[in-house]
Short mmCIF file of C-alpha atoms in Angstrom, two decimals:
data_model
loop_
_atom_site.label_atom_id
_atom_site.label_comp_id
_atom_site.label_asym_id
_atom_site.label_seq_id
_atom_site.Cartn_x
_atom_site.Cartn_y
_atom_site.Cartn_z
CA MET A 66 -2.41 24.19 182.21
CA ASP A 67 -1.58 23.25 178.69
CA ALA A 68 -4.41 23.98 176.40
CA GLY A 69 -3.21 20.51 174.09
CA SER A 70 -3.54 18.75 177.59
CA ALA A 71 -7.43 20.39 178.28
CA VAL A 72 -9.61 19.20 175.06
CA ALA A 73 -12.92 19.47 176.42
CA MET A 74 -15.51 17.26 178.52
CA SER A 75 -16.09 13.96 177.02
CA ALA A 76 -19.70 14.20 174.94
CA GLY A 77 -20.67 11.57 176.89
CA TYR A 78 -20.53 13.44 180.22
CA VAL A 79 -22.05 16.87 178.74
CA ARG A 80 -25.12 14.55 176.79
CA HIS A 81 -25.61 12.87 180.44
CA LEU A 82 -25.52 16.06 182.55
CA PHE A 83 -27.60 18.22 180.09
CA ASP A 84 -30.08 15.50 179.70
CA GLN A 85 -30.51 15.46 183.25
CA TYR A 86 -30.73 19.18 183.15
CA ALA A 87 -32.63 20.00 180.43
CA GLU A 88 -36.73 20.52 181.87
CA ARG A 89 -35.52 23.00 184.56
CA PHE A 90 -32.65 24.34 182.60
CA ASP A 91 -34.09 27.82 181.87
CA ASP A 92 -35.37 28.77 185.34
CA HIS A 93 -32.16 27.47 187.17
CA LEU A 94 -30.05 30.02 184.98
CA THR A 95 -32.38 32.59 184.70
CA ARG A 96 -33.77 32.95 188.28
CA HIS A 97 -30.73 31.02 190.68
CA LEU A 98 -27.77 32.12 188.42
CA GLY A 99 -29.01 35.43 186.81
CA TYR A 100 -27.76 34.16 183.46
CA ARG A 101 -27.60 37.11 180.90
CA GLY A 102 -25.25 35.60 178.09
CA PRO A 103 -27.77 35.63 174.81
CA GLU A 104 -28.99 39.27 175.77
CA LEU A 105 -25.21 40.52 176.00
CA LEU A 106 -23.38 38.88 173.33
CA CYS A 107 -26.67 39.79 170.92
CA ASP A 108 -25.57 43.41 172.39
CA ALA A 109 -21.72 42.92 171.36
CA ILE A 110 -22.67 41.50 167.92
CA ALA A 111 -24.76 44.70 167.17
CA ARG A 112 -21.64 46.61 168.45
CA ALA A 113 -19.49 44.56 166.21
CA CYS A 114 -21.39 45.25 163.33
CA ALA A 115 -21.85 48.83 163.62
CA ILE A 116 -18.01 48.68 163.75
CA GLU A 117 -17.00 46.36 160.66
CA GLY A 118 -19.86 47.91 158.32
CA VAL A 119 -21.79 44.68 158.51
CA ARG A 120 -25.49 45.40 158.08
CA PRO A 121 -27.77 42.62 159.83
CA PRO A 122 -30.09 40.25 159.40
CA PHE A 123 -27.37 37.59 158.72
CA GLN A 124 -28.53 35.57 156.05
CA ARG A 125 -27.62 32.15 158.27
CA ALA A 126 -26.20 31.77 161.76
CA LEU A 127 -25.15 29.18 163.65
CA ASP A 128 -25.69 28.38 167.50
CA LEU A 129 -23.03 26.46 168.71
CA GLY A 130 -23.86 24.12 171.61
CA CYS A 131 -27.49 25.83 171.33
CA GLY A 132 -29.06 24.22 174.43
CA THR A 133 -33.04 24.77 175.25
CA GLY A 134 -32.83 27.79 171.94
CA LEU A 135 -32.66 31.30 174.75
CA PHE A 136 -29.84 32.39 172.80
CA GLY A 137 -31.76 31.65 169.47
CA GLU A 138 -34.58 33.36 170.54
CA GLN A 139 -32.95 36.59 171.68
CA LEU A 140 -31.34 36.77 168.09
CA GLY A 141 -34.47 36.74 166.46
CA GLY A 142 -34.99 39.49 163.71
CA MET A 143 -30.59 39.53 163.41
CA ALA A 144 -30.42 36.34 161.02
CA LYS A 145 -33.08 35.18 158.22
CA ALA A 146 -32.27 31.28 159.80
CA ILE A 147 -30.31 29.98 162.26
CA ASP A 148 -29.07 26.20 162.28
CA GLY A 149 -28.59 24.84 166.09
CA VAL A 150 -26.12 21.87 167.45
CA ASP A 151 -26.06 20.36 170.70
CA LEU A 152 -25.21 16.95 172.55
CA SER A 153 -28.10 16.66 174.33
CA PRO A 154 -31.36 15.24 172.67
CA ARG A 155 -33.82 16.86 175.30
CA MET A 156 -32.35 20.16 175.39
CA LEU A 157 -32.73 19.93 171.46
CA ARG A 158 -36.06 18.86 172.11
CA MET A 159 -36.91 22.16 174.18
CA ALA A 160 -35.21 24.25 171.24
CA LYS A 161 -37.59 23.41 168.76
CA LYS A 162 -40.32 24.20 170.83
CA ARG A 163 -39.31 27.81 170.41
CA GLY A 164 -39.72 27.79 166.69
CA CYS A 165 -36.24 29.78 166.31
CA TYR A 166 -34.05 27.37 164.51
CA ASP A 167 -34.49 25.90 160.73
CA GLN A 168 -32.21 23.23 161.34
CA LEU A 169 -31.63 21.19 164.88
CA SER A 170 -28.74 18.55 165.09
CA ASP A 171 -27.94 16.38 167.65
CA ALA A 172 -23.78 16.42 167.37
CA ASP A 173 -20.65 17.17 169.02
CA LEU A 174 -19.81 21.19 168.31
CA LEU A 175 -15.84 20.28 166.73
CA VAL A 176 -17.53 17.14 164.87
CA PHE A 177 -20.51 19.33 163.18
CA LEU A 178 -18.05 22.27 162.14
CA LYS A 179 -15.69 19.88 160.28
CA ARG A 180 -18.57 18.54 158.59
CA ALA A 181 -20.27 21.53 157.99
CA GLN A 182 -20.42 23.04 154.37
CA ALA A 183 -17.84 25.50 153.40
CA ALA A 184 -18.55 29.72 153.60
CA ARG A 185 -22.37 27.97 154.80
CA TYR A 186 -22.61 31.14 157.71
CA ASP A 187 -21.93 34.43 158.17
CA LEU A 188 -22.44 33.95 162.15
CA ILE A 189 -21.17 31.67 164.25
CA ALA A 190 -22.03 32.33 168.08
CA ALA A 191 -21.26 30.37 171.46
CA ALA A 192 -23.38 31.09 174.50
CA ASP A 193 -21.58 29.96 177.80
CA VAL A 194 -20.44 26.86 175.52
CA PHE A 195 -16.85 26.86 175.59
CA VAL A 196 -16.48 26.82 179.56
CA TYR A 197 -16.91 22.80 178.32
CA VAL A 198 -14.05 22.70 175.89
CA GLY A 199 -10.46 23.38 176.60
CA ASP A 200 -8.36 23.62 173.87
CA LEU A 201 -10.56 26.06 171.34
CA ARG A 202 -7.91 26.17 168.89
CA PRO A 203 -9.43 23.31 166.79
CA VAL A 204 -12.71 24.73 166.87
CA PHE A 205 -11.70 28.14 165.49
CA ALA A 206 -9.96 26.47 162.58
CA ALA A 207 -13.26 24.84 161.93
CA ALA A 208 -15.51 27.87 162.14
CA VAL A 209 -13.31 29.72 159.90
CA ALA A 210 -13.13 27.30 156.68
CA ALA A 211 -17.27 27.09 157.94
CA LEU A 212 -18.00 30.91 157.34
CA LYS A 213 -17.96 32.95 154.82
CA PRO A 214 -15.21 36.13 153.86
CA ARG A 215 -16.21 38.57 157.08
CA GLY A 216 -18.41 36.59 158.80
CA LEU A 217 -18.66 37.08 162.32
CA ILE A 218 -17.51 34.34 165.41
CA ALA A 219 -18.83 35.47 168.45
CA PHE A 220 -18.81 33.74 171.86
CA SER A 221 -18.31 34.20 175.66
CA ILE A 222 -15.84 32.47 178.18
CA GLN A 223 -15.33 32.00 181.73
CA ARG A 224 -11.78 34.13 182.41
CA THR A 225 -8.75 33.21 184.19
CA ASP A 226 -5.40 34.93 184.20
CA GLU A 227 -3.71 32.12 185.67
CA ALA A 228 -3.07 29.79 182.76
CA ASP A 229 -3.98 29.79 179.32
CA VAL A 230 -7.02 27.09 180.63
CA ALA A 231 -7.99 26.31 184.11
CA LEU A 232 -10.05 23.44 184.87
CA GLY A 233 -12.16 24.30 187.84
CA PRO A 234 -13.87 22.43 190.78
CA GLU A 235 -17.13 22.81 189.06
CA ARG A 236 -15.68 21.33 186.07
CA ARG A 237 -15.65 24.45 183.66
CA PHE A 238 -12.92 25.54 181.77
CA SER A 239 -11.29 29.23 182.42
CA HIS A 240 -9.46 30.68 179.51
CA ARG A 241 -6.94 33.33 179.41
CA VAL A 242 -8.26 36.20 176.95
CA ARG A 243 -4.93 36.92 175.55
CA ALA A 244 -4.58 33.07 174.46
CA VAL A 245 -7.72 32.81 173.00
CA GLU A 246 -6.83 35.89 170.90
CA GLN A 247 -4.00 34.87 169.77
CA TRP A 248 -5.82 31.08 168.82
CA LEU A 249 -8.35 33.48 166.70
CA ARG A 250 -5.31 34.80 164.71
CA ASP A 251 -3.54 31.95 163.86
CA ALA A 252 -6.84 30.19 162.81
CA GLY A 253 -7.65 33.42 160.34
CA PHE A 254 -9.41 35.86 162.23
CA ALA A 255 -8.99 39.26 162.97
CA LEU A 256 -10.22 40.55 166.18
CA VAL A 257 -13.15 42.98 166.57
CA LYS A 258 -13.51 43.51 170.16
CA THR A 259 -13.06 41.65 173.36
CA GLU A 260 -15.45 43.02 176.36
CA ASP A 261 -15.14 41.83 180.03
CA SER A 262 -18.55 40.36 180.74
CA SER A 263 -20.35 38.18 183.48
CA THR A 264 -22.76 36.14 182.28
CA ARG A 265 -23.52 34.74 185.14
CA MET A 266 -23.57 34.76 188.90
CA GLU A 267 -22.37 31.99 191.55
CA ASN A 268 -22.23 31.92 195.42
CA GLY A 269 -23.90 35.37 194.74
CA LYS A 270 -20.90 36.88 192.79
CA PRO A 271 -20.30 37.27 189.15
CA VAL A 272 -18.18 34.95 187.26
CA PRO A 273 -15.17 36.75 185.46
CA GLY A 274 -16.04 36.47 181.98
CA ALA A 275 -15.26 38.07 178.54
CA ILE A 276 -17.08 38.23 175.22
CA ILE A 277 -14.87 38.10 172.28
CA ILE A 278 -16.15 38.76 168.57
CA ALA A 279 -13.53 37.94 165.91
CA ILE A 280 -14.05 38.43 161.62
CA ARG A 281 -12.72 36.19 159.07
CA ARG A 282 -10.26 37.60 156.94
CA ARG A 283 -10.97 37.83 153.69
#
């Protein structure tokens, strides 16, 4: 599937899906799907910081598709301030209860990034969020403008080798790693590290995935 023909799930679909899912989201992910995205992503960010000589805490981080706040809570002491954005009001109410966010916004992640103050963040992260976004190129283009020079973007993807973007029967997008890496370069990022990593189980098997971290060029 060509990336340009697979933009994203509709905002209405995603909002309805996660509003219905909010109350049982954490339990279902962690107990039934063995979800470890926040832990794995934070560990990868720490390794990337060591490679680039970046010393946490980050001044301000952005949690794209923050959901109930599992990643924000895990990020903890690695950031002095964390903003979160999500389409689901019910998810955001759950995230607010965790007390780890300075600001929470009900918005589409691409719209939010395009409206963000230039160079506001030194970390933008997305844990298991891009499975709902087919074409990541506009996201990367907007993210690079919202990051400070040498700011990091860190995210997980569901991996495929069959196409740049593939929409599975479970209505989740998978991406080819090489394509994603090229899109990052085209947007003005330099790759820091890519790790094969499964963040969740499905039907008792690890879902093929990857964690990718890149840095905004000066």
